């Protein structure tokens, strides 16, 4: 077969695709712990969630004989630093968006991550396949169905913050794709260290305590030490085999499953259109995973050019 007659579809490994899908599901469980922590605001919660992440990552590093993971995250070059800042921006911007605009608006704009990732993916030499475009179109349609009735209630600053969240996560996803063999786990501790500092300053400026009730601290630490760490390690493992845009599409399962945990564990019943929209989104991400895992020839991944991302 001639080079110009290659199949248009891109085959993705089944296990890596399932890991990508699963990372979103694990992350989505954070809605339960966050809702259960009823006596903390978002910034207090983020402080202790971040402490949980740092503790586990440093413990893993100690077992492996690689201590000081938090410092490594900020001393390992510009791409690692960009990954730190990307995921920090995604987390802190989404918190601000939720506090200043409707949850629907925040979810809609932050879920533009796959579209932003298309731009960043060009720096990796990755091409956009037809199946990705179709999955994106279906996913956006599901988001529109979910939030259509709430768009008029938004706040512009919050909307900008939500979009910044999508930019941050797309940057993180792209950085992880630049080196398939690199250990990106220090990013977790790196961005969380910055999060602890930033949220502590905000909390004290708001006149609130840095130490909320013990039960809320426990929920936050579990969220960070288990849900965030496990989900992100799954994401990183999958990112070594799956290109940037499909990765960010797959992890939209986080948005699809969050309402499910609300129904089953928190007795929070969303509107009918929310369920319909979530079903459409889930069909898009699962359909994308199934299609690319079973059709066509797998492409070679192209390394990122030596261009600073900061």
Coordinates of C-alpha atoms in Angstrom, one line a residue:
X1 CA 0.0 0.0 0.0
X2 CA 1.4 3.4 -1.0
X3 CA 2.0 6.1 1.7
X4 CA -0.8 8.2 0.3
X5 CA -3.2 5.3 0.5
X6 CA -3.0 4.7 4.2
X7 CA -6.3 4.1 6.0
X8 CA -7.8 7.3 7.3
X9 CA -8.7 5.8 10.7
X10 CA -6.3 5.5 13.6
X11 CA -6.1 2.3 15.7
X12 CA -5.8 2.9 19.4
X13 CA -4.8 0.1 22.0
X14 CA -7.8 -1.2 23.9
X15 CA -6.2 -1.2 27.3
X16 CA -4.8 2.3 27.0
X17 CA -8.2 3.5 25.8
X18 CA -10.0 1.9 28.8
X19 CA -7.4 3.5 31.2
X20 CA -8.2 6.9 29.7
X21 CA -12.0 6.3 30.0
X22 CA -11.5 4.9 33.6
X23 CA -9.5 7.9 34.7
X24 CA -12.5 10.2 34.1
X25 CA -14.7 7.8 36.0
X26 CA -12.4 7.8 39.0
X27 CA -12.1 11.6 39.0
X28 CA -15.9 11.9 38.8
X29 CA -16.2 10.2 42.2
X30 CA -14.7 13.4 43.7
X31 CA -18.2 14.9 43.6
X32 CA -19.2 12.6 46.5
X33 CA -16.3 13.6 48.8
X34 CA -16.6 17.3 47.9
X35 CA -20.4 17.3 48.6
X36 CA -19.9 15.4 51.9
X37 CA -17.5 18.1 53.1
X38 CA -20.2 20.5 54.1
X39 CA -18.3 22.7 56.4
X40 CA -15.5 23.8 54.1
X41 CA -15.4 26.2 51.2
X42 CA -13.8 25.3 47.9
X43 CA -10.4 26.8 48.8
X44 CA -10.2 25.1 52.2
X45 CA -11.1 21.8 50.6
X46 CA -8.4 22.3 47.9
X47 CA -5.8 22.8 50.5
X48 CA -6.3 19.5 52.2
X49 CA -7.0 17.6 48.9
X50 CA -3.6 18.9 47.7
X51 CA -1.9 17.8 50.9
X52 CA -3.3 14.3 50.4
X53 CA -1.9 14.2 46.8
X54 CA 1.6 15.4 48.0
X55 CA 1.7 12.8 50.8
X56 CA 1.0 9.9 48.5
X57 CA 3.4 11.0 45.7
X58 CA 6.2 11.6 48.2
X59 CA 5.5 8.2 49.7
X60 CA 5.7 6.5 46.3
X61 CA 8.9 8.4 45.7
X62 CA 10.4 7.2 49.0
X63 CA 9.6 3.6 48.2
X64 CA 11.2 4.0 44.8
X65 CA 14.2 5.7 46.3
X66 CA 13.3 9.0 44.5
X67 CA 12.6 11.4 47.3
X68 CA 11.8 15.1 46.8
X69 CA 9.2 14.6 44.0
X70 CA 7.7 18.0 44.7
X71 CA 11.0 19.8 44.1
X72 CA 11.6 17.6 41.0
X73 CA 8.4 18.8 39.5
X74 CA 9.8 22.4 39.4
X75 CA 13.4 21.5 38.5
X76 CA 12.9 19.2 35.5
X77 CA 12.7 21.7 32.7
X78 CA 10.1 23.9 31.0
X79 CA 7.8 21.2 29.8
X80 CA 7.3 19.8 33.3
X81 CA 6.8 23.3 34.6
X82 CA 4.2 23.9 31.9
X83 CA 2.4 20.7 32.9
X84 CA 2.4 21.9 36.6
X85 CA 1.0 25.3 35.6
X86 CA -1.5 23.7 33.2
X87 CA -3.2 21.4 35.7
X88 CA -3.0 24.1 38.4
X89 CA -4.8 26.5 36.1
X90 CA -7.4 23.9 35.3
X91 CA -8.2 23.2 39.0
X92 CA -8.1 26.8 40.3
X93 CA -10.0 28.3 37.4
X94 CA -12.8 25.7 37.6
X95 CA -13.2 26.5 41.3
X96 CA -13.5 30.2 40.5
X97 CA -15.9 29.5 37.7
X98 CA -18.2 27.4 39.9
X99 CA -18.2 30.2 42.5
X100 CA -19.0 33.0 40.0
X101 CA -21.2 31.4 37.3
X102 CA -23.8 28.7 37.1
X103 CA -22.5 25.1 37.3
X104 CA -23.9 24.5 33.9
X105 CA -21.9 27.3 32.3
X106 CA -18.8 26.1 34.1
X107 CA -19.2 22.5 32.9
X108 CA -19.9 23.6 29.4
X109 CA -16.9 25.9 28.9
X110 CA -14.4 23.8 30.8
X111 CA -15.5 20.8 28.7
X112 CA -14.1 22.6 25.6
X113 CA -10.8 21.0 26.5
X114 CA -10.8 18.7 23.4
X115 CA -11.3 21.6 21.1
X116 CA -8.4 23.5 22.7
X117 CA -6.3 20.3 22.6
X118 CA -6.7 20.3 18.8
X119 CA -4.6 23.5 18.7
X120 CA -2.0 22.2 21.1
X121 CA -1.8 18.9 19.3
X122 CA -0.4 20.5 16.2
X123 CA 2.9 21.1 18.2
X124 CA 3.1 17.3 18.5
X125 CA 2.6 16.7 14.8
X126 CA -0.6 14.8 15.4
X127 CA -3.4 15.0 12.8
X128 CA -7.1 15.2 13.6
X129 CA -9.0 12.1 12.4
X130 CA -12.5 12.1 11.1
X131 CA -13.7 9.9 14.1
X132 CA -12.4 12.5 16.5
X133 CA -14.3 15.3 14.8
X134 CA -17.5 13.2 14.9
X135 CA -17.0 12.4 18.6
X136 CA -16.4 16.1 19.4
X137 CA -19.5 17.1 17.6
X138 CA -21.6 14.5 19.4
X139 CA -20.0 15.5 22.7
X140 CA -20.7 19.2 22.2
X141 CA -24.3 18.4 21.2
X142 CA -24.7 16.5 24.5
X143 CA -23.3 19.5 26.5
X144 CA -25.6 21.9 24.7
X145 CA -28.6 19.7 25.6
X146 CA -27.5 19.5 29.3
X147 CA -26.9 23.3 29.8
X148 CA -29.2 25.0 27.2
X149 CA -31.7 26.1 29.8
X150 CA -29.1 27.7 32.1
X151 CA -26.9 29.7 29.7
X152 CA -28.6 33.0 30.3
X153 CA -27.8 32.9 34.0
X154 CA -24.0 33.0 33.5
X155 CA -21.4 35.5 34.7
X156 CA -18.8 36.7 32.2
X157 CA -15.8 36.5 34.6
X158 CA -16.9 33.0 35.6
X159 CA -17.3 32.0 31.9
X160 CA -13.8 33.2 31.1
X161 CA -12.4 31.2 34.1
X162 CA -14.2 28.1 32.9
X163 CA -12.6 28.4 29.5
X164 CA -9.2 29.0 31.2
X165 CA -9.8 25.7 32.9
X166 CA -10.2 23.9 29.6
X167 CA -7.0 25.6 28.3
X168 CA -5.1 24.5 31.4
X169 CA -6.1 20.8 31.2
X170 CA -5.4 20.8 27.4
X171 CA -1.9 22.1 28.1
X172 CA -1.3 19.5 30.7
X173 CA -2.6 16.7 28.4
X174 CA -0.3 17.9 25.6
X175 CA 2.8 18.1 27.9
X176 CA 2.3 14.5 29.0
X177 CA 2.2 13.4 25.4
X178 CA 5.6 14.9 24.6
X179 CA 7.6 12.0 26.2
X180 CA 6.0 8.6 26.4
X181 CA 8.8 7.2 28.6
X182 CA 9.0 10.0 31.1
X183 CA 7.6 9.7 34.7
X184 CA 5.1 12.6 34.9
X185 CA 3.9 11.7 38.5
X186 CA 5.9 14.6 40.0
X187 CA 3.4 17.0 38.3
X188 CA 0.8 15.9 40.8
X189 CA 2.9 17.0 43.7
X190 CA 4.2 20.1 41.9
X191 CA 0.8 21.6 41.1
X192 CA -0.6 20.7 44.5
X193 CA 2.3 22.5 46.2
X194 CA 1.4 25.6 44.3
X195 CA -2.3 25.0 45.1
X196 CA -1.6 24.8 48.9
X197 CA 0.2 28.1 48.8
X198 CA -2.4 29.9 46.6
X199 CA -5.5 28.5 48.5
X200 CA -3.9 29.2 51.9
X201 CA -3.4 32.8 51.0
X202 CA -7.0 33.1 49.7
X203 CA -8.4 31.3 52.8
X204 CA -6.5 33.6 55.2
X205 CA -7.5 36.7 53.2
X206 CA -11.1 35.6 53.5
X207 CA -10.7 35.3 57.3
X208 CA -11.4 31.5 57.4
X209 CA -9.5 28.8 59.2
X210 CA -6.9 26.7 57.5
X211 CA -8.0 23.7 59.6
X212 CA -11.7 22.9 59.0
X213 CA -13.6 20.1 60.9
X214 CA -11.8 16.7 60.9
X215 CA -14.5 14.9 58.9
X216 CA -14.2 17.4 56.1
X217 CA -10.4 17.2 56.2
X218 CA -10.7 13.4 55.9
X219 CA -13.0 13.7 52.8
X220 CA -10.6 16.1 51.2
X221 CA -7.5 14.0 51.9
X222 CA -9.2 10.8 50.5
X223 CA -10.1 12.7 47.4
X224 CA -6.5 13.8 46.8
X225 CA -4.6 10.7 48.1
X226 CA -6.8 8.1 46.3
X227 CA -9.1 9.6 43.7
X228 CA -6.9 12.2 42.2
X229 CA -3.7 10.1 42.4
X230 CA -5.2 6.9 40.9
X231 CA -7.1 8.8 38.2
X232 CA -4.1 10.8 37.1
X233 CA -1.7 7.8 37.1
X234 CA -4.3 6.0 34.9
X235 CA -4.4 9.1 32.6
X236 CA -0.6 9.3 32.4
X237 CA -0.3 5.6 31.5
X238 CA -2.9 5.9 28.8
X239 CA -1.3 9.1 27.4
X240 CA 1.8 7.2 26.5
X241 CA -0.2 5.3 23.8
X242 CA -3.1 7.6 23.0
X243 CA -2.8 10.9 21.1
X244 CA -3.8 14.2 22.8
X245 CA -7.2 14.9 21.4
X246 CA -8.7 11.4 21.9
X247 CA -7.3 11.4 25.4
X248 CA -9.1 14.5 26.3
X249 CA -12.3 13.2 24.7
X250 CA -12.1 10.0 26.6
X251 CA -11.7 11.7 30.0
X252 CA -15.0 13.5 29.4
X253 CA -16.5 10.4 31.2
X254 CA -15.8 12.4 34.3
X255 CA -18.7 14.7 33.4
X256 CA -20.9 11.8 32.3
X257 CA -20.5 9.9 35.5
X258 CA -20.6 12.8 38.0
X259 CA -24.5 13.0 37.8
X260 CA -24.7 9.2 38.3
X261 CA -22.9 9.3 41.6
X262 CA -25.1 12.2 42.6
X263 CA -28.2 10.1 42.0
X264 CA -26.9 6.9 43.6
X265 CA -25.0 8.2 46.5
X266 CA -26.1 11.8 47.3
X267 CA -29.8 11.6 46.4
X268 CA -29.3 14.5 43.9
X269 CA -31.7 14.0 41.0
X270 CA -30.8 16.1 37.9
X271 CA -33.3 17.2 35.4
X272 CA -34.4 15.0 32.5
X273 CA -32.4 17.0 29.9
X274 CA -29.3 16.6 32.1
X275 CA -29.6 12.8 31.9
X276 CA -30.2 12.9 28.2
X277 CA -27.2 15.2 27.6
X278 CA -25.0 12.9 29.8
X279 CA -26.1 9.9 27.8
X280 CA -25.1 11.6 24.5
X281 CA -21.7 12.6 25.9
X282 CA -21.1 9.1 27.2
X283 CA -22.1 7.6 23.8
X284 CA -19.6 9.9 22.1
X285 CA -16.6 9.0 24.3
X286 CA -17.3 5.3 24.4
X287 CA -18.1 5.2 20.6
X288 CA -14.8 7.0 19.9
X289 CA -12.9 4.5 22.1
X290 CA -14.5 1.5 20.4
X291 CA -14.0 2.8 16.9
X292 CA -10.4 3.8 17.1
X293 CA -9.5 0.5 19.0
X294 CA -10.9 -1.7 16.2
X295 CA -10.5 0.2 12.9
X296 CA -7.6 1.1 10.6
X297 CA -3.8 1.2 11.0
X298 CA -2.2 2.7 14.1
X299 CA -0.2 5.9 13.5
X300 CA 3.3 6.6 14.7
X301 CA 3.4 9.2 17.3
X302 CA 5.5 12.3 16.6
X303 CA 7.7 13.8 19.3
X304 CA 7.1 17.4 20.2
X305 CA 9.6 19.9 18.6
X306 CA 12.0 21.6 20.9
X307 CA 9.8 24.7 21.5
X308 CA 9.2 26.1 25.0
X309 CA 5.6 25.9 26.1
X310 CA 6.0 28.7 28.7

